Amino acid sequence: AQRVTQPEKLLSVFKGAPVELKCNYSYSGSPELFWYVQYSRQRLQLLLRHISRESIKGFTADLNKGETSFHLKKPFAQEEDSAMYYCALLGNTPLVFGKGTRLSVIA
Amino acid sequence: KAGVTQTPRYLIKTRGQQVTLSCSPISGHRSVSWYQQTPGQGLQFLFEYFSETQRNKGNFPGRFSGRQFSNSRSEMNVSTLELGDSALYLCASSPGQGIGELFFGEGSRLTVL
């Protein structure tokens, strides 16, 4: 079975502080991992995917198969980063989402 | 390109009624997925359709059904509504099946009284 766990419902950080949104997954095969973001009053959208190994809006995420994790990181948080973040896994079934972490960046 | 369009955006029903929600995918996208979003459970997968065929179904009762038309537009239906069906129903499209990059609509918010 596929499962995605985001242990934090809410994460509050100060502007300029580093951010790490945790994501752990359970899947026996080789998964594809994604981070989606939903800003206030906007639709859910893809932020980044592990296979592209890119940095989007300063965010990066590394797939750690040994720890079955895909944490999202940003060295310096900005107020506009405040949003709901969902980690998602694509295995042998349709995309499965974690329950999400609300990031609040305090000025 | 126009984004994924869902109608209606908001609706209120009473227990026992049924509801039909509509989704128009991005032009050229052939796969449509539906998710139920609630504060407690997050995003839960309902169905995936590709080329008018249901390819996958989530763990929901038979009261939840859907279909896809030849133009890739999709509808989902919930019969005999229960209070617990109150949620935001999200539709997402993608160019093909089994792709992790989904393009979401704004959702249809259903309230069951």
mmCIF file of C-alpha atoms in Angstrom:
data_model
loop_
_atom_site.group_PDB
_atom_site.id
_atom_site.type_symbol
_atom_site.label_atom_id
_atom_site.label_comp_id
_atom_site.label_asym_id
_atom_site.label_seq_id
_atom_site.Cartn_x
_atom_site.Cartn_y
_atom_site.Cartn_z
ATOM 1 C CA ALA A 1 0.000 0.000 0.000
ATOM 2 C CA GLN A 2 1.062 3.549 -0.662
ATOM 3 C CA ARG A 3 1.069 6.025 2.171
ATOM 4 C CA VAL A 4 2.329 9.564 2.646
ATOM 5 C CA THR A 5 2.823 11.052 6.084
ATOM 6 C CA GLN A 6 3.300 14.722 6.837
ATOM 7 C CA PRO A 7 3.821 14.811 10.594
ATOM 8 C CA GLU A 8 3.248 18.543 11.071
ATOM 9 C CA LYS A 9 -0.183 20.088 10.537
ATOM 10 C CA LEU A 10 1.161 23.572 11.117
ATOM 11 C CA LEU A 11 4.645 25.002 10.881
ATOM 12 C CA SER A 12 5.366 28.596 11.850
ATOM 13 C CA VAL A 13 8.699 30.228 11.067
ATOM 14 C CA PHE A 14 10.020 33.768 11.031
ATOM 15 C CA LYS A 15 10.841 35.513 7.792
ATOM 16 C CA GLY A 16 14.405 34.783 6.800
ATOM 17 C CA ALA A 17 14.582 31.567 8.829
ATOM 18 C CA PRO A 18 15.157 28.174 7.188
ATOM 19 C CA VAL A 19 12.155 26.012 6.425
ATOM 20 C CA GLU A 20 11.857 22.239 6.348
ATOM 21 C CA LEU A 21 8.526 20.568 5.656
ATOM 22 C CA LYS A 22 8.728 16.878 6.422
ATOM 23 C CA CYS A 23 7.347 14.096 4.260
ATOM 24 C CA ASN A 24 7.742 10.358 4.764
ATOM 25 C CA TYR A 25 6.348 7.716 2.486
ATOM 26 C CA SER A 26 5.620 4.031 2.438
ATOM 27 C CA TYR A 27 5.933 2.171 -0.852
ATOM 28 C CA SER A 28 7.688 -1.020 -1.784
ATOM 29 C CA GLY A 29 8.693 -0.017 -5.299
ATOM 30 C CA SER A 30 10.395 3.016 -6.811
ATOM 31 C CA PRO A 31 8.092 5.960 -6.281
ATOM 32 C CA GLU A 32 7.823 9.327 -7.898
ATOM 33 C CA LEU A 33 7.454 12.060 -5.300
ATOM 34 C CA PHE A 34 5.938 15.498 -5.674
ATOM 35 C CA TRP A 35 5.235 18.595 -3.653
ATOM 36 C CA TYR A 36 2.037 20.528 -4.330
ATOM 37 C CA VAL A 37 1.181 23.946 -2.917
ATOM 38 C CA GLN A 38 -2.067 25.805 -2.383
ATOM 39 C CA TYR A 39 -1.810 29.539 -1.767
ATOM 40 C CA SER A 40 -4.731 31.407 -0.237
ATOM 41 C CA ARG A 41 -7.660 31.590 -2.653
ATOM 42 C CA GLN A 42 -5.727 29.797 -5.386
ATOM 43 C CA ARG A 43 -6.036 26.318 -6.772
ATOM 44 C CA LEU A 44 -3.750 23.461 -5.847
ATOM 45 C CA GLN A 45 -0.674 23.405 -8.076
ATOM 46 C CA LEU A 46 2.492 21.443 -8.565
ATOM 47 C CA LEU A 47 5.548 22.963 -6.888
ATOM 48 C CA LEU A 48 8.230 20.450 -7.762
ATOM 49 C CA ARG A 49 8.942 16.805 -8.491
ATOM 50 C CA HIS A 50 11.927 14.746 -7.387
ATOM 51 C CA ILE A 51 12.907 13.502 -10.841
ATOM 52 C CA SER A 52 13.547 17.020 -12.132
ATOM 53 C CA ARG A 53 15.884 17.842 -9.224
ATOM 54 C CA GLU A 54 15.132 21.520 -9.699
ATOM 55 C CA SER A 55 14.714 24.459 -7.349
ATOM 56 C CA ILE A 56 11.388 26.245 -7.586
ATOM 57 C CA LYS A 57 10.852 29.538 -5.741
ATOM 58 C CA GLY A 58 13.949 28.674 -3.713
ATOM 59 C CA PHE A 59 12.524 25.321 -2.576
ATOM 60 C CA THR A 60 14.345 22.040 -3.050
ATOM 61 C CA ALA A 61 13.506 18.473 -2.074
ATOM 62 C CA ASP A 62 15.724 15.423 -2.089
ATOM 63 C CA LEU A 63 14.421 11.900 -2.223
ATOM 64 C CA ASN A 64 16.084 9.774 0.460
ATOM 65 C CA LYS A 65 15.184 6.177 -0.266
ATOM 66 C CA GLY A 66 16.977 4.893 2.802
ATOM 67 C CA GLU A 67 14.880 7.030 5.112
ATOM 68 C CA THR A 68 11.857 6.970 2.763
ATOM 69 C CA SER A 69 11.658 10.732 3.022
ATOM 70 C CA PHE A 70 11.148 13.659 0.664
ATOM 71 C CA HIS A 71 11.489 16.740 2.829
ATOM 72 C CA LEU A 72 10.930 20.183 1.321
ATOM 73 C CA LYS A 73 13.505 22.803 2.224
ATOM 74 C CA LYS A 74 14.142 26.491 1.724
ATOM 75 C CA PRO A 75 17.081 28.330 3.289
ATOM 76 C CA PHE A 76 15.308 31.666 3.853
ATOM 77 C CA ALA A 77 11.528 31.808 4.250
ATOM 78 C CA GLN A 78 9.547 34.647 2.688
ATOM 79 C CA GLU A 79 6.094 35.869 3.681
ATOM 80 C CA GLU A 80 4.738 34.820 0.287
ATOM 81 C CA ASP A 81 5.666 31.221 1.097
ATOM 82 C CA SER A 82 2.751 31.038 3.533
ATOM 83 C CA ALA A 83 0.499 28.340 2.102
ATOM 84 C CA MET A 84 -0.681 24.759 2.435
ATOM 85 C CA TYR A 85 1.872 22.217 1.235
ATOM 86 C CA TYR A 86 1.059 18.657 0.223
ATOM 87 C CA CYS A 87 3.495 15.860 -0.412
ATOM 88 C CA ALA A 88 2.316 13.296 -2.976
ATOM 89 C CA LEU A 89 3.440 9.883 -4.167
ATOM 90 C CA LEU A 90 2.883 8.191 -7.505
ATOM 91 C CA GLY A 91 3.428 4.463 -7.309
ATOM 92 C CA ASN A 92 1.305 1.758 -8.843
ATOM 93 C CA THR A 93 -1.921 3.581 -8.075
ATOM 94 C CA PRO A 94 -3.057 7.143 -8.707
ATOM 95 C CA LEU A 95 -1.417 10.037 -6.934
ATOM 96 C CA VAL A 96 -1.692 9.722 -3.153
ATOM 97 C CA PHE A 97 -1.456 12.844 -1.029
ATOM 98 C CA GLY A 98 -0.403 13.470 2.530
ATOM 99 C CA LYS A 99 -2.740 15.452 4.759
ATOM 100 C CA GLY A 100 -0.747 18.606 4.271
ATOM 101 C CA THR A 101 1.245 21.076 6.333
ATOM 102 C CA ARG A 102 0.216 24.682 6.689
ATOM 103 C CA LEU A 103 3.285 26.923 6.583
ATOM 104 C CA SER A 104 2.943 30.301 8.217
ATOM 105 C CA VAL A 105 5.805 32.757 7.742
ATOM 106 C CA ILE A 106 5.806 35.483 10.361
ATOM 107 C CA ALA A 107 7.139 38.903 9.452
ATOM 108 C CA LYS B 1 -5.136 27.558 -22.451
ATOM 109 C CA ALA B 2 -8.102 27.640 -20.176
ATOM 110 C CA GLY B 3 -7.621 25.811 -16.904
ATOM 111 C CA VAL B 4 -9.704 23.024 -15.445
ATOM 112 C CA THR B 5 -13.248 24.225 -14.940
ATOM 113 C CA GLN B 6 -15.613 22.818 -12.363
ATOM 114 C CA THR B 7 -19.312 23.522 -11.972
ATOM 115 C CA PRO B 8 -21.105 24.325 -9.836
ATOM 116 C CA ARG B 9 -18.662 26.046 -7.498
ATOM 117 C CA TYR B 10 -20.954 25.902 -4.486
ATOM 118 C CA LEU B 11 -24.048 23.907 -3.714
ATOM 119 C CA ILE B 12 -26.202 23.017 -0.744
ATOM 120 C CA LYS B 13 -28.186 19.810 -0.566
ATOM 121 C CA THR B 14 -30.107 17.947 2.086
ATOM 122 C CA ARG B 15 -29.588 14.407 3.264
ATOM 123 C CA GLY B 16 -30.943 11.797 0.905
ATOM 124 C CA GLN B 17 -30.666 13.950 -2.198
ATOM 125 C CA GLN B 18 -28.264 13.321 -5.004
ATOM 126 C CA VAL B 19 -25.789 15.624 -6.716
ATOM 127 C CA THR B 20 -23.924 15.776 -9.998
ATOM 128 C CA LEU B 21 -20.664 17.679 -10.363
ATOM 129 C CA SER B 22 -19.076 18.553 -13.664
ATOM 130 C CA CYS B 23 -15.469 18.964 -14.748
ATOM 131 C CA SER B 24 -14.015 20.248 -18.014
ATOM 132 C CA PRO B 25 -10.320 19.376 -18.336
ATOM 133 C CA ILE B 26 -7.628 21.398 -20.020
ATOM 134 C CA SER B 27 -7.894 21.091 -23.781
ATOM 135 C CA GLY B 28 -5.939 18.052 -24.959
ATOM 136 C CA HIS B 29 -5.879 16.390 -21.560
ATOM 137 C CA ARG B 30 -7.432 12.943 -21.646
ATOM 138 C CA SER B 31 -7.145 11.916 -18.024
ATOM 139 C CA VAL B 32 -9.426 13.218 -15.304
ATOM 140 C CA SER B 33 -9.129 12.438 -11.619
ATOM 141 C CA TRP B 34 -11.452 13.332 -8.764
ATOM 142 C CA TYR B 35 -10.482 13.936 -5.152
ATOM 143 C CA GLN B 36 -12.478 14.690 -2.026
ATOM 144 C CA GLN B 37 -10.867 17.280 0.237
ATOM 145 C CA THR B 38 -11.865 17.652 3.880
ATOM 146 C CA PRO B 39 -10.070 19.314 6.809
ATOM 147 C CA GLY B 40 -9.697 16.043 8.680
ATOM 148 C CA GLN B 41 -8.754 13.647 5.886
ATOM 149 C CA GLY B 42 -7.011 15.900 3.406
ATOM 150 C CA LEU B 43 -7.166 14.833 -0.238
ATOM 151 C CA GLN B 44 -8.672 11.413 -0.827
ATOM 152 C CA PHE B 45 -8.720 9.825 -4.258
ATOM 153 C CA LEU B 46 -12.131 9.049 -5.728
ATOM 154 C CA PHE B 47 -11.710 8.029 -9.389
ATOM 155 C CA GLU B 48 -9.481 8.289 -12.411
ATOM 156 C CA TYR B 49 -10.835 8.255 -15.945
ATOM 157 C CA PHE B 50 -8.917 7.931 -19.173
ATOM 158 C CA SER B 51 -10.443 7.587 -22.617
ATOM 159 C CA GLU B 52 -13.940 7.276 -21.170
ATOM 160 C CA THR B 53 -12.942 4.329 -18.977
ATOM 161 C CA GLN B 54 -12.615 4.284 -15.223
ATOM 162 C CA ARG B 55 -9.033 3.195 -14.640
ATOM 163 C CA ASN B 56 -8.897 3.414 -10.876
ATOM 164 C CA LYS B 57 -11.319 3.831 -8.011
ATOM 165 C CA GLY B 58 -10.668 4.900 -4.470
ATOM 166 C CA ASN B 59 -12.106 3.458 -1.289
ATOM 167 C CA PHE B 60 -15.500 5.120 -1.389
ATOM 168 C CA PRO B 61 -18.958 3.530 -1.234
ATOM 169 C CA GLY B 62 -20.954 2.769 -4.337
ATOM 170 C CA ARG B 63 -22.994 5.942 -3.817
ATOM 171 C CA PHE B 64 -20.082 7.717 -5.482
ATOM 172 C CA SER B 65 -19.942 7.209 -9.214
ATOM 173 C CA GLY B 66 -18.593 8.980 -12.250
ATOM 174 C CA ARG B 67 -18.140 8.923 -15.948
ATOM 175 C CA GLN B 68 -16.144 10.502 -18.712
ATOM 176 C CA PHE B 69 -17.413 11.607 -22.087
ATOM 177 C CA SER B 70 -15.788 11.410 -25.503
ATOM 178 C CA ASN B 71 -14.667 15.047 -25.221
ATOM 179 C CA SER B 72 -12.871 14.132 -21.944
ATOM 180 C CA ARG B 73 -15.331 16.093 -19.817
ATOM 181 C CA SER B 74 -16.237 14.229 -16.663
ATOM 182 C CA GLU B 75 -19.056 14.115 -14.165
ATOM 183 C CA MET B 76 -19.300 12.600 -10.748
ATOM 184 C CA ASN B 77 -22.492 11.738 -8.943
ATOM 185 C CA VAL B 78 -23.186 11.176 -5.297
ATOM 186 C CA SER B 79 -26.523 9.584 -4.437
ATOM 187 C CA THR B 80 -28.328 9.401 -1.103
ATOM 188 C CA LEU B 81 -26.245 12.198 0.345
ATOM 189 C CA GLU B 82 -25.023 11.975 3.925
ATOM 190 C CA LEU B 83 -23.809 14.751 6.208
ATOM 191 C CA GLY B 84 -20.285 13.341 5.936
ATOM 192 C CA ASP B 85 -20.255 13.964 2.194
ATOM 193 C CA SER B 86 -19.841 17.676 2.839
ATOM 194 C CA ALA B 87 -16.492 18.489 1.289
ATOM 195 C CA LEU B 88 -14.623 20.225 -1.473
ATOM 196 C CA TYR B 89 -14.584 18.008 -4.548
ATOM 197 C CA LEU B 90 -11.569 18.612 -6.718
ATOM 198 C CA CYS B 91 -11.148 17.607 -10.318
ATOM 199 C CA ALA B 92 -7.724 17.379 -11.912
ATOM 200 C CA SER B 93 -6.637 16.695 -15.454
ATOM 201 C CA SER B 94 -3.423 15.486 -17.032
ATOM 202 C CA PRO B 95 -2.313 14.683 -20.569
ATOM 203 C CA GLY B 96 -2.203 10.943 -19.954
ATOM 204 C CA GLN B 97 -2.746 8.235 -17.414
ATOM 205 C CA GLY B 98 -0.407 7.605 -14.496
ATOM 206 C CA ILE B 99 1.151 11.040 -14.568
ATOM 207 C CA GLY B 100 1.964 12.742 -11.296
ATOM 208 C CA GLU B 101 1.606 16.282 -12.596
ATOM 209 C CA LEU B 102 -2.048 17.090 -12.170
ATOM 210 C CA PHE B 103 -3.750 20.362 -13.022
ATOM 211 C CA PHE B 104 -6.486 21.095 -10.533
ATOM 212 C CA GLY B 105 -9.733 22.982 -10.783
ATOM 213 C CA GLU B 106 -11.000 25.311 -8.079
ATOM 214 C CA GLY B 107 -13.359 22.679 -6.781
ATOM 215 C CA SER B 108 -17.057 22.273 -6.058
ATOM 216 C CA ARG B 109 -17.909 22.887 -2.437
ATOM 217 C CA LEU B 110 -20.778 20.667 -1.367
ATOM 218 C CA THR B 111 -22.634 21.259 1.876
ATOM 219 C CA VAL B 112 -25.101 18.617 3.011
ATOM 220 C CA LEU B 113 -27.659 19.721 5.596
#
